[in-house]
Coordinates of C-alpha atoms and ligand atoms in Angstrom, one line a residue:
M1 CA -69.8 -11.2 10.1
T2 CA -68.4 -13.6 12.8
E3 CA -65.2 -15.7 11.9
L4 CA -64.4 -17.6 14.9
I5 CA -61.8 -20.3 15.6
I6 CA -62.4 -22.7 18.6
F7 CA -59.2 -23.9 19.8
G8 CA -58.1 -26.4 22.9
P9 CA -56.0 -29.7 23.2
P10 CA -57.9 -32.8 22.3
G11 CA -60.6 -33.7 24.6
S12 CA -61.2 -30.3 25.8
G13 CA -64.7 -30.1 23.9
K14 CA -63.9 -28.4 20.7
G15 CA -66.7 -30.1 19.2
T16 CA -69.4 -30.2 21.9
Y17 CA -69.3 -26.3 22.1
S18 CA -68.8 -25.6 18.5
K19 CA -71.9 -27.6 18.0
E20 CA -73.5 -25.5 20.8
L21 CA -72.9 -22.7 19.1
E22 CA -73.9 -23.5 15.7
R23 CA -77.2 -24.5 17.3
L24 CA -77.4 -21.4 19.7
I25 CA -76.2 -18.6 17.3
G26 CA -76.6 -20.3 13.9
I27 CA -73.0 -20.1 12.7
K28 CA -71.5 -22.9 10.5
R29 CA -69.3 -25.5 11.8
I30 CA -66.4 -27.0 10.1
S31 CA -64.7 -29.6 11.6
T32 CA -61.8 -31.3 10.0
G33 CA -61.3 -33.9 12.4
D34 CA -65.3 -34.8 11.4
I35 CA -64.8 -34.2 7.7
F36 CA -61.3 -36.4 7.7
R37 CA -63.5 -39.5 9.8
K38 CA -66.4 -39.2 6.9
E39 CA -63.7 -39.5 4.2
I40 CA -62.2 -42.7 6.0
E41 CA -65.7 -44.4 6.6
K42 CA -66.7 -43.8 3.1
N43 CA -63.1 -45.4 2.1
T44 CA -62.6 -42.6 -0.4
K45 CA -59.2 -41.6 -2.0
L46 CA -59.0 -38.8 0.5
G47 CA -59.8 -41.1 3.1
Q48 CA -57.3 -44.1 2.2
A49 CA -54.5 -41.2 1.9
I50 CA -55.1 -40.0 5.3
K51 CA -56.4 -42.9 7.4
K52 CA -52.9 -43.7 8.9
Y53 CA -52.4 -40.3 10.0
V54 CA -55.8 -39.8 12.1
E55 CA -55.3 -43.1 13.3
S56 CA -52.3 -42.9 15.1
G57 CA -52.9 -39.1 16.4
A58 CA -50.3 -37.6 13.7
L59 CA -51.3 -34.3 11.6
V60 CA -52.8 -34.8 8.2
P61 CA -50.0 -32.9 5.5
D62 CA -50.9 -29.4 5.8
D63 CA -51.2 -29.5 2.0
I64 CA -53.9 -31.9 2.4
V65 CA -55.7 -30.3 5.4
I66 CA -55.3 -26.8 3.5
K67 CA -57.2 -27.6 0.4
V68 CA -60.3 -29.5 2.2
V69 CA -61.3 -26.2 4.5
E70 CA -60.4 -23.8 1.2
K71 CA -62.9 -26.1 -0.5
E72 CA -65.2 -25.7 2.9
L73 CA -65.2 -22.3 2.8
K74 CA -65.9 -21.5 -0.8
R75 CA -68.9 -23.8 -0.7
I76 CA -70.5 -22.1 2.2
R77 CA -69.3 -18.5 1.2
K78 CA -69.5 -15.6 3.4
K79 CA -71.5 -17.3 6.2
N80 CA -70.4 -17.0 9.7
F81 CA -68.7 -19.7 10.8
I82 CA -66.8 -21.6 13.3
L83 CA -63.7 -23.3 12.7
D84 CA -63.0 -26.5 14.9
G85 CA -59.6 -28.4 14.6
F86 CA -58.5 -26.2 12.3
P87 CA -55.6 -24.4 12.1
R88 CA -53.6 -26.7 13.9
T89 CA -49.9 -25.7 12.7
I90 CA -48.4 -22.0 11.9
E91 CA -48.6 -23.0 7.8
Q92 CA -52.1 -23.6 8.3
A93 CA -52.9 -20.4 10.2
K94 CA -50.8 -18.7 7.2
A95 CA -52.8 -20.1 4.5
L96 CA -56.0 -19.1 6.0
D97 CA -54.9 -15.6 6.5
K98 CA -55.1 -15.6 2.8
I99 CA -58.6 -16.6 2.3
V100 CA -60.4 -14.9 5.5
K101 CA -59.7 -12.5 8.6
I102 CA -60.4 -14.1 12.0
K103 CA -62.1 -12.1 14.6
G104 CA -61.8 -14.2 17.7
I105 CA -60.2 -17.4 19.3
I106 CA -62.7 -19.4 22.1
L107 CA -59.5 -21.2 24.0
L108 CA -60.8 -24.2 25.4
R109 CA -58.6 -24.7 28.9
M110 CA -58.4 -28.0 30.4
D111 CA -55.7 -29.6 32.6
E112 CA -53.8 -32.4 31.0
R113 CA -54.6 -35.1 33.7
I114 CA -58.4 -34.2 33.5
L115 CA -58.2 -34.4 29.5
I116 CA -56.5 -38.3 29.6
K117 CA -59.1 -39.2 31.9
K118 CA -62.0 -37.7 30.0
L119 CA -61.1 -38.9 26.3
A120 CA -60.3 -42.4 27.9
G121 CA -64.2 -42.3 28.5
R122 CA -65.1 -40.8 25.6
R123 CA -68.0 -43.0 23.4
V124 CA -69.1 -41.7 20.4
C125 CA -72.3 -43.4 18.0
I126 CA -71.3 -45.1 15.1
N127 CA -73.7 -43.5 12.9
C128 CA -74.7 -40.1 14.1
G129 CA -71.6 -39.4 15.9
K130 CA -73.3 -38.0 19.4
P131 CA -70.5 -37.9 21.8
Y132 CA -71.0 -39.6 25.7
N133 CA -68.6 -40.1 28.3
V134 CA -68.8 -43.1 30.7
V135 CA -66.5 -41.5 33.3
S136 CA -67.2 -38.5 36.0
I137 CA -64.8 -36.3 37.5
D138 CA -64.6 -34.4 40.4
E139 CA -61.2 -33.5 41.3
V140 CA -59.4 -30.6 41.9
V141 CA -56.3 -29.5 40.1
G142 CA -54.4 -26.5 41.5
K143 CA -56.7 -23.8 42.1
V144 CA -59.5 -25.2 39.8
H145 CA -62.2 -27.7 40.9
Y146 CA -63.5 -29.9 37.9
V147 CA -66.9 -31.3 38.4
L148 CA -67.7 -32.8 35.2
P149 CA -70.5 -35.4 34.9
A150 CA -70.4 -38.5 32.8
I151 CA -72.9 -38.5 30.3
K152 CA -74.2 -41.7 29.8
P153 CA -76.9 -43.3 27.7
K154 CA -80.1 -44.5 28.8
K155 CA -79.4 -47.9 27.4
R156 CA -75.8 -49.2 27.8
G157 CA -73.4 -49.1 24.7
I158 CA -76.6 -47.4 22.5
C159 CA -77.1 -43.9 21.3
D160 CA -80.2 -42.2 22.8
V161 CA -80.6 -40.6 19.5
C162 CA -80.7 -43.0 16.9
G163 CA -80.3 -46.3 18.3
S164 CA -76.8 -47.4 16.9
K165 CA -73.8 -48.8 18.7
L166 CA -71.7 -46.3 20.8
I167 CA -67.8 -47.2 20.1
Q168 CA -64.5 -45.6 21.2
R169 CA -62.5 -43.7 18.6
K170 CA -59.6 -45.3 17.8
D171 CA -57.4 -42.4 18.3
D172 CA -59.0 -42.2 22.1
K173 CA -57.2 -45.4 23.1
P174 CA -54.6 -44.6 25.9
S175 CA -51.1 -44.8 23.6
V176 CA -52.8 -42.6 20.9
I177 CA -54.2 -40.0 23.2
K178 CA -50.5 -39.4 24.5
K179 CA -49.6 -38.9 21.1
R180 CA -52.2 -36.4 20.7
L181 CA -51.4 -34.3 23.2
E182 CA -47.7 -34.4 22.3
V183 CA -48.5 -32.9 18.9
Y184 CA -50.9 -30.1 20.3
K185 CA -47.7 -29.2 22.7
K186 CA -45.3 -28.9 19.8
Q187 CA -47.2 -28.3 16.6
S188 CA -50.5 -26.5 17.5
R189 CA -50.1 -24.6 20.8
P190 CA -47.5 -22.2 18.8
V191 CA -50.8 -21.3 16.7
L192 CA -52.0 -19.4 19.4
R193 CA -48.7 -17.2 19.7
Y194 CA -49.1 -16.4 16.0
Y195 CA -52.7 -15.0 16.8
R196 CA -52.0 -13.2 19.8
K197 CA -49.2 -11.0 17.8
K198 CA -52.0 -10.3 15.4
G199 CA -54.1 -9.2 18.0
V200 CA -57.2 -11.4 17.6
T201 CA -59.7 -11.3 20.2
F202 CA -59.0 -14.3 22.5
I203 CA -62.1 -15.6 24.7
N204 CA -60.6 -17.9 27.3
V205 CA -62.8 -20.6 28.9
T206 CA -61.6 -23.0 31.3
V207 CA -64.1 -26.1 31.0
N208 CA -64.3 -27.8 34.5
R209 CA -67.9 -27.7 34.6
D210 CA -71.0 -29.2 32.5
I211 CA -71.8 -28.5 28.9
E212 CA -75.0 -25.8 30.0
T213 CA -72.5 -23.9 32.4
V214 CA -69.8 -23.7 29.9
T215 CA -71.6 -22.8 27.3
K216 CA -73.2 -20.1 29.0
R217 CA -70.2 -18.9 29.6
I218 CA -68.7 -18.6 26.5
L219 CA -72.0 -16.6 25.2
S220 CA -71.8 -13.9 27.6
L221 CA -67.8 -13.7 26.6
L222 CA -68.8 -13.6 22.9
K223 CA -71.7 -11.0 23.7
R224 CA -69.6 -8.9 26.0
R225 CA -65.8 -9.2 24.0
M226 CA -66.9 -9.3 20.5
K227 CA -70.4 -7.6 20.5
I228 CA -72.0 -11.1 19.3
K229 CA -75.4 -11.2 19.0
V230 CA -76.7 -14.0 21.5
Ligands
AMP301 P1 -60.1 -33.9 15.9 O1 -61.3 -34.7 15.7 O2 -60.1 -32.3 15.4 O3 -59.5 -34.2 17.0 O4 -59.2 -34.3 14.8 C1 -59.1 -36.1 14.2 C2 -57.7 -36.1 13.8 O5 -57.5 -35.7 12.3 C3 -56.4 -35.3 14.2 O6 -55.7 -36.1 15.4 C4 -55.6 -35.5 13.0 O7 -54.9 -36.5 12.7 C5 -56.5 -35.1 11.8 N1 -56.8 -33.4 11.9 C6 -57.8 -33.1 12.0 N2 -57.5 -31.4 11.8 C7 -56.5 -31.4 11.2 C8 -55.5 -30.5 11.1 N3 -56.2 -29.1 11.0 N4 -54.3 -30.6 10.7 C9 -53.7 -31.7 10.5 N5 -54.7 -32.8 10.9 C10 -55.8 -32.9 11.5

Protein backbone atom coordinates (compact mmCIF):
# COMPACT_ATOMS: atom_id res chain seq x y z
CA MET A 1 0.00 0.00 0.00
CA THR A 2 1.16 3.51 -0.78
CA GLU A 3 -0.33 6.21 1.41
CA LEU A 4 1.28 9.53 0.63
CA ILE A 5 0.83 13.22 1.33
CA ILE A 6 2.16 15.93 -0.95
CA PHE A 7 2.92 19.02 1.09
CA GLY A 8 4.26 22.48 0.41
CA PRO A 9 3.32 26.15 0.28
CA PRO A 10 0.67 27.38 -2.17
CA GLY A 11 2.15 27.54 -5.65
CA SER A 12 4.90 25.00 -5.06
CA GLY A 13 3.27 22.54 -7.46
CA LYS A 14 1.35 20.10 -5.27
CA GLY A 15 -1.41 19.78 -7.87
CA THR A 16 1.00 19.41 -10.79
CA TYR A 17 3.21 16.73 -9.20
CA SER A 18 0.41 14.73 -7.59
CA LYS A 19 -1.25 14.58 -11.02
CA GLU A 20 2.04 13.40 -12.55
CA LEU A 21 2.31 10.66 -9.92
CA GLU A 22 -1.29 9.65 -10.49
CA ARG A 23 -0.54 9.32 -14.21
CA LEU A 24 2.83 7.59 -13.84
CA ILE A 25 2.47 5.23 -10.89
CA GLY A 26 -1.29 4.85 -10.77
CA ILE A 27 -2.01 6.14 -7.29
CA LYS A 28 -5.30 7.91 -6.68
CA ARG A 29 -5.04 11.67 -6.12
CA ILE A 30 -7.33 13.31 -3.60
CA SER A 31 -7.27 17.11 -3.74
CA THR A 32 -9.40 18.97 -1.21
CA GLY A 33 -8.85 22.24 -3.12
CA ASP A 34 -10.23 20.68 -6.34
CA ILE A 35 -13.18 19.16 -4.48
CA PHE A 36 -14.01 22.53 -2.92
CA ARG A 37 -13.69 24.46 -6.19
CA LYS A 38 -16.09 22.01 -7.89
CA GLU A 39 -18.62 22.36 -5.06
CA ILE A 40 -18.43 26.16 -5.34
CA GLU A 41 -18.87 26.04 -9.10
CA LYS A 42 -21.90 23.75 -8.80
CA ASN A 43 -23.26 26.04 -6.08
CA THR A 44 -24.10 23.10 -3.79
CA LYS A 45 -24.90 23.55 -0.10
CA LEU A 46 -21.31 22.66 0.75
CA GLY A 47 -20.07 25.06 -1.94
CA GLN A 48 -22.09 27.91 -0.47
CA ALA A 49 -20.79 27.19 3.02
CA ILE A 50 -17.11 27.23 2.04
CA LYS A 51 -16.98 29.87 -0.73
CA LYS A 52 -15.97 32.75 1.51
CA TYR A 53 -13.06 30.83 3.00
CA VAL A 54 -11.64 29.56 -0.29
CA GLU A 55 -11.93 32.86 -2.12
CA SER A 56 -10.33 34.87 0.68
CA GLY A 57 -7.43 32.43 1.16
CA ALA A 58 -8.53 31.30 4.64
CA LEU A 59 -8.78 27.67 5.67
CA VAL A 60 -12.13 25.90 5.53
CA PRO A 61 -13.10 24.81 9.08
CA ASP A 62 -11.59 21.48 10.14
CA ASP A 63 -14.89 19.66 10.77
CA ILE A 64 -16.06 20.31 7.19
CA VAL A 65 -12.73 19.31 5.60
CA ILE A 66 -12.38 16.16 7.69
CA LYS A 67 -15.87 14.95 6.72
CA VAL A 68 -15.10 15.48 3.02
CA VAL A 69 -11.82 13.53 3.21
CA GLU A 70 -13.36 10.70 5.27
CA LYS A 71 -16.02 10.29 2.61
CA GLU A 72 -13.45 10.28 -0.22
CA LEU A 73 -11.22 7.72 1.52
CA LYS A 74 -14.22 5.46 2.12
CA ARG A 75 -15.21 5.79 -1.51
CA ILE A 76 -11.80 4.72 -2.89
CA ARG A 77 -11.40 1.97 -0.26
CA LYS A 78 -7.84 0.75 0.28
CA LYS A 79 -6.48 2.00 -3.03
CA ASN A 80 -3.05 3.61 -3.01
CA PHE A 81 -3.46 7.36 -2.73
CA ILE A 82 -1.79 10.72 -2.53
CA LEU A 83 -3.40 13.53 -0.54
CA ASP A 84 -2.96 16.96 -2.10
CA GLY A 85 -3.77 19.87 0.20
CA PHE A 86 -4.72 17.77 3.22
CA PRO A 87 -3.95 17.78 6.15
CA ARG A 88 -3.37 21.50 6.58
CA THR A 89 -3.78 21.69 10.37
CA ILE A 90 -2.72 19.51 13.31
CA GLU A 91 -6.41 18.76 13.99
CA GLN A 92 -6.77 17.40 10.46
CA ALA A 93 -3.59 15.31 10.81
CA LYS A 94 -4.90 13.78 14.04
CA ALA A 95 -8.24 12.97 12.41
CA LEU A 96 -6.42 11.34 9.48
CA ASP A 97 -4.37 9.21 11.89
CA LYS A 98 -7.58 7.60 13.07
CA ILE A 99 -8.42 6.46 9.54
CA VAL A 100 -5.09 5.52 7.88
CA LYS A 101 -1.38 5.34 8.54
CA ILE A 102 0.57 7.71 6.30
CA LYS A 103 3.82 6.18 4.93
CA GLY A 104 5.49 9.18 3.37
CA ILE A 105 5.40 12.90 2.78
CA ILE A 106 6.65 14.54 -0.38
CA LEU A 107 7.70 18.01 0.73
CA LEU A 108 8.00 20.56 -2.07
CA ARG A 109 10.32 23.46 -1.34
CA MET A 110 10.33 26.82 -3.10
CA ASP A 111 11.54 30.24 -2.02
CA GLU A 112 8.75 32.67 -1.09
CA ARG A 113 9.76 35.33 -3.61
CA ILE A 114 9.59 32.80 -6.40
CA LEU A 115 6.26 31.46 -5.13
CA ILE A 116 4.67 34.89 -5.27
CA LYS A 117 5.83 35.46 -8.86
CA LYS A 118 4.75 32.01 -9.93
CA LEU A 119 1.30 32.21 -8.35
CA ALA A 120 0.66 35.60 -9.92
CA GLY A 121 1.43 34.09 -13.35
CA ARG A 122 -0.76 31.03 -12.92
CA ARG A 123 -3.77 30.58 -15.20
CA VAL A 124 -6.14 27.62 -15.24
CA CYS A 125 -8.62 26.33 -17.75
CA ILE A 126 -12.15 27.22 -16.67
CA ASN A 127 -13.39 23.87 -17.95
CA CYS A 128 -10.77 21.11 -17.45
CA GLY A 129 -8.58 22.82 -14.83
CA LYS A 130 -5.33 22.36 -16.77
CA PRO A 131 -2.75 24.77 -15.32
CA TYR A 132 -0.60 27.17 -17.34
CA ASN A 133 1.87 29.86 -16.37
CA VAL A 134 2.53 33.09 -18.22
CA VAL A 135 5.63 33.96 -16.17
CA SER A 136 9.09 32.62 -16.89
CA ILE A 137 11.59 32.59 -14.01
CA ASP A 138 15.39 32.49 -14.16
CA GLU A 139 16.71 33.65 -10.82
CA VAL A 140 19.19 32.70 -8.11
CA VAL A 141 17.97 32.87 -4.52
CA GLY A 142 20.58 31.95 -1.90
CA LYS A 143 22.28 28.86 -3.29
CA VAL A 144 19.40 27.79 -5.49
CA HIS A 145 19.07 28.62 -9.17
CA TYR A 146 15.43 28.62 -10.22
CA VAL A 147 14.82 27.99 -13.90
CA LEU A 148 11.06 27.69 -14.30
CA PRO A 149 9.93 28.09 -17.88
CA ALA A 150 6.53 29.60 -18.64
CA ILE A 151 3.85 27.13 -19.69
CA LYS A 152 1.91 29.06 -22.28
CA PRO A 153 -1.01 27.83 -24.37
CA LYS A 154 -0.59 27.74 -28.15
CA LYS A 155 -3.36 30.32 -28.51
CA ARG A 156 -3.33 33.12 -25.96
CA GLY A 157 -5.99 32.71 -23.25
CA ILE A 158 -7.28 29.41 -24.68
CA CYS A 159 -6.73 25.88 -23.30
CA ASP A 160 -4.74 23.57 -25.61
CA VAL A 161 -6.68 20.52 -24.44
CA CYS A 162 -10.33 21.57 -24.57
CA GLY A 163 -10.41 25.01 -26.20
CA SER A 164 -12.01 26.71 -23.19
CA LYS A 165 -11.06 30.04 -21.66
CA LEU A 166 -8.11 30.42 -19.26
CA ILE A 167 -8.75 32.38 -16.08
CA GLN A 168 -6.86 33.48 -12.99
CA ARG A 169 -8.07 31.77 -9.81
CA LYS A 170 -9.73 34.27 -7.43
CA ASP A 171 -7.25 33.24 -4.73
CA ASP A 172 -4.26 33.90 -7.03
CA LYS A 173 -4.77 37.68 -6.81
CA PRO A 174 -1.82 39.38 -5.05
CA SER A 175 -3.65 40.29 -1.79
CA VAL A 176 -5.02 36.76 -1.39
CA ILE A 177 -1.65 35.19 -2.24
CA LYS A 178 -0.12 37.01 0.75
CA LYS A 179 -2.86 35.76 3.03
CA ARG A 180 -2.47 32.15 1.81
CA LEU A 181 1.27 32.23 2.47
CA GLU A 182 0.67 33.54 6.00
CA VAL A 183 -1.90 30.82 6.65
CA TYR A 184 0.60 28.22 5.39
CA LYS A 185 3.32 29.42 7.74
CA LYS A 186 1.11 29.73 10.81
CA GLN A 187 -1.33 26.85 10.47
CA SER A 188 0.03 24.33 8.00
CA ARG A 189 3.80 24.23 8.51
CA PRO A 190 3.43 22.86 12.09
CA VAL A 191 1.92 19.73 10.54
CA LEU A 192 5.41 18.84 9.30
CA ARG A 193 6.77 18.76 12.83
CA TYR A 194 3.88 16.48 13.82
CA TYR A 195 4.82 13.92 11.15
CA ARG A 196 8.57 14.23 11.80
CA LYS A 197 7.98 13.26 15.42
CA LYS A 198 6.04 10.24 14.22
CA GLY A 199 8.99 9.14 12.09
CA VAL A 200 7.17 9.30 8.75
CA THR A 201 9.56 9.21 5.74
CA PHE A 202 10.16 12.64 4.19
CA ILE A 203 10.94 13.07 0.52
CA ASN A 204 12.29 16.62 0.25
CA VAL A 205 12.37 18.12 -3.22
CA THR A 206 13.37 21.63 -4.26
CA VAL A 207 11.17 22.74 -7.13
CA ASN A 208 13.67 24.76 -9.15
CA ARG A 209 13.41 23.18 -12.59
CA ASP A 210 10.79 22.23 -15.19
CA ILE A 211 8.07 19.68 -14.44
CA GLU A 212 9.77 16.74 -16.18
CA THR A 213 13.04 17.17 -14.27
CA VAL A 214 11.38 17.57 -10.88
CA THR A 215 9.05 14.62 -11.53
CA LYS A 216 12.12 12.43 -12.25
CA ARG A 217 13.68 13.53 -8.95
CA ILE A 218 10.52 12.66 -7.03
CA LEU A 219 10.23 9.24 -8.70
CA SER A 220 13.84 8.35 -8.04
CA LEU A 221 13.51 9.33 -4.36
CA LEU A 222 10.27 7.35 -3.97
CA LYS A 223 12.03 4.32 -5.41
CA ARG A 224 15.15 4.68 -3.27
CA ARG A 225 13.69 5.83 0.04
CA MET A 226 10.32 4.08 0.06
CA LYS A 227 10.91 1.14 -2.30
CA ILE A 228 7.93 2.22 -4.36
CA LYS A 229 7.85 0.60 -7.83
CA VAL A 230 8.12 3.34 -10.44
P1 LIG B 1 -5.51 24.46 -2.83
O1 LIG B 1 -6.06 24.25 -4.20
O2 LIG B 1 -5.00 23.19 -2.19
O3 LIG B 1 -4.54 25.59 -2.75
O4 LIG B 1 -6.77 24.89 -1.91
C1 LIG B 1 -7.52 26.05 -2.20
C2 LIG B 1 -8.26 26.50 -0.96
O5 LIG B 1 -9.19 25.49 -0.52
C3 LIG B 1 -7.40 26.80 0.26
O6 LIG B 1 -6.82 28.10 0.23
C4 LIG B 1 -8.45 26.66 1.38
O7 LIG B 1 -9.32 27.77 1.41
C5 LIG B 1 -9.26 25.46 0.90
N1 LIG B 1 -8.68 24.19 1.39
C6 LIG B 1 -8.14 23.19 0.63
N2 LIG B 1 -7.71 22.18 1.40
C7 LIG B 1 -7.97 22.55 2.69
C8 LIG B 1 -7.73 21.95 3.95
N3 LIG B 1 -7.13 20.75 4.05
N4 LIG B 1 -8.12 22.63 5.06
C9 LIG B 1 -8.73 23.82 4.98
N5 LIG B 1 -8.97 24.46 3.82
C10 LIG B 1 -8.60 23.84 2.68
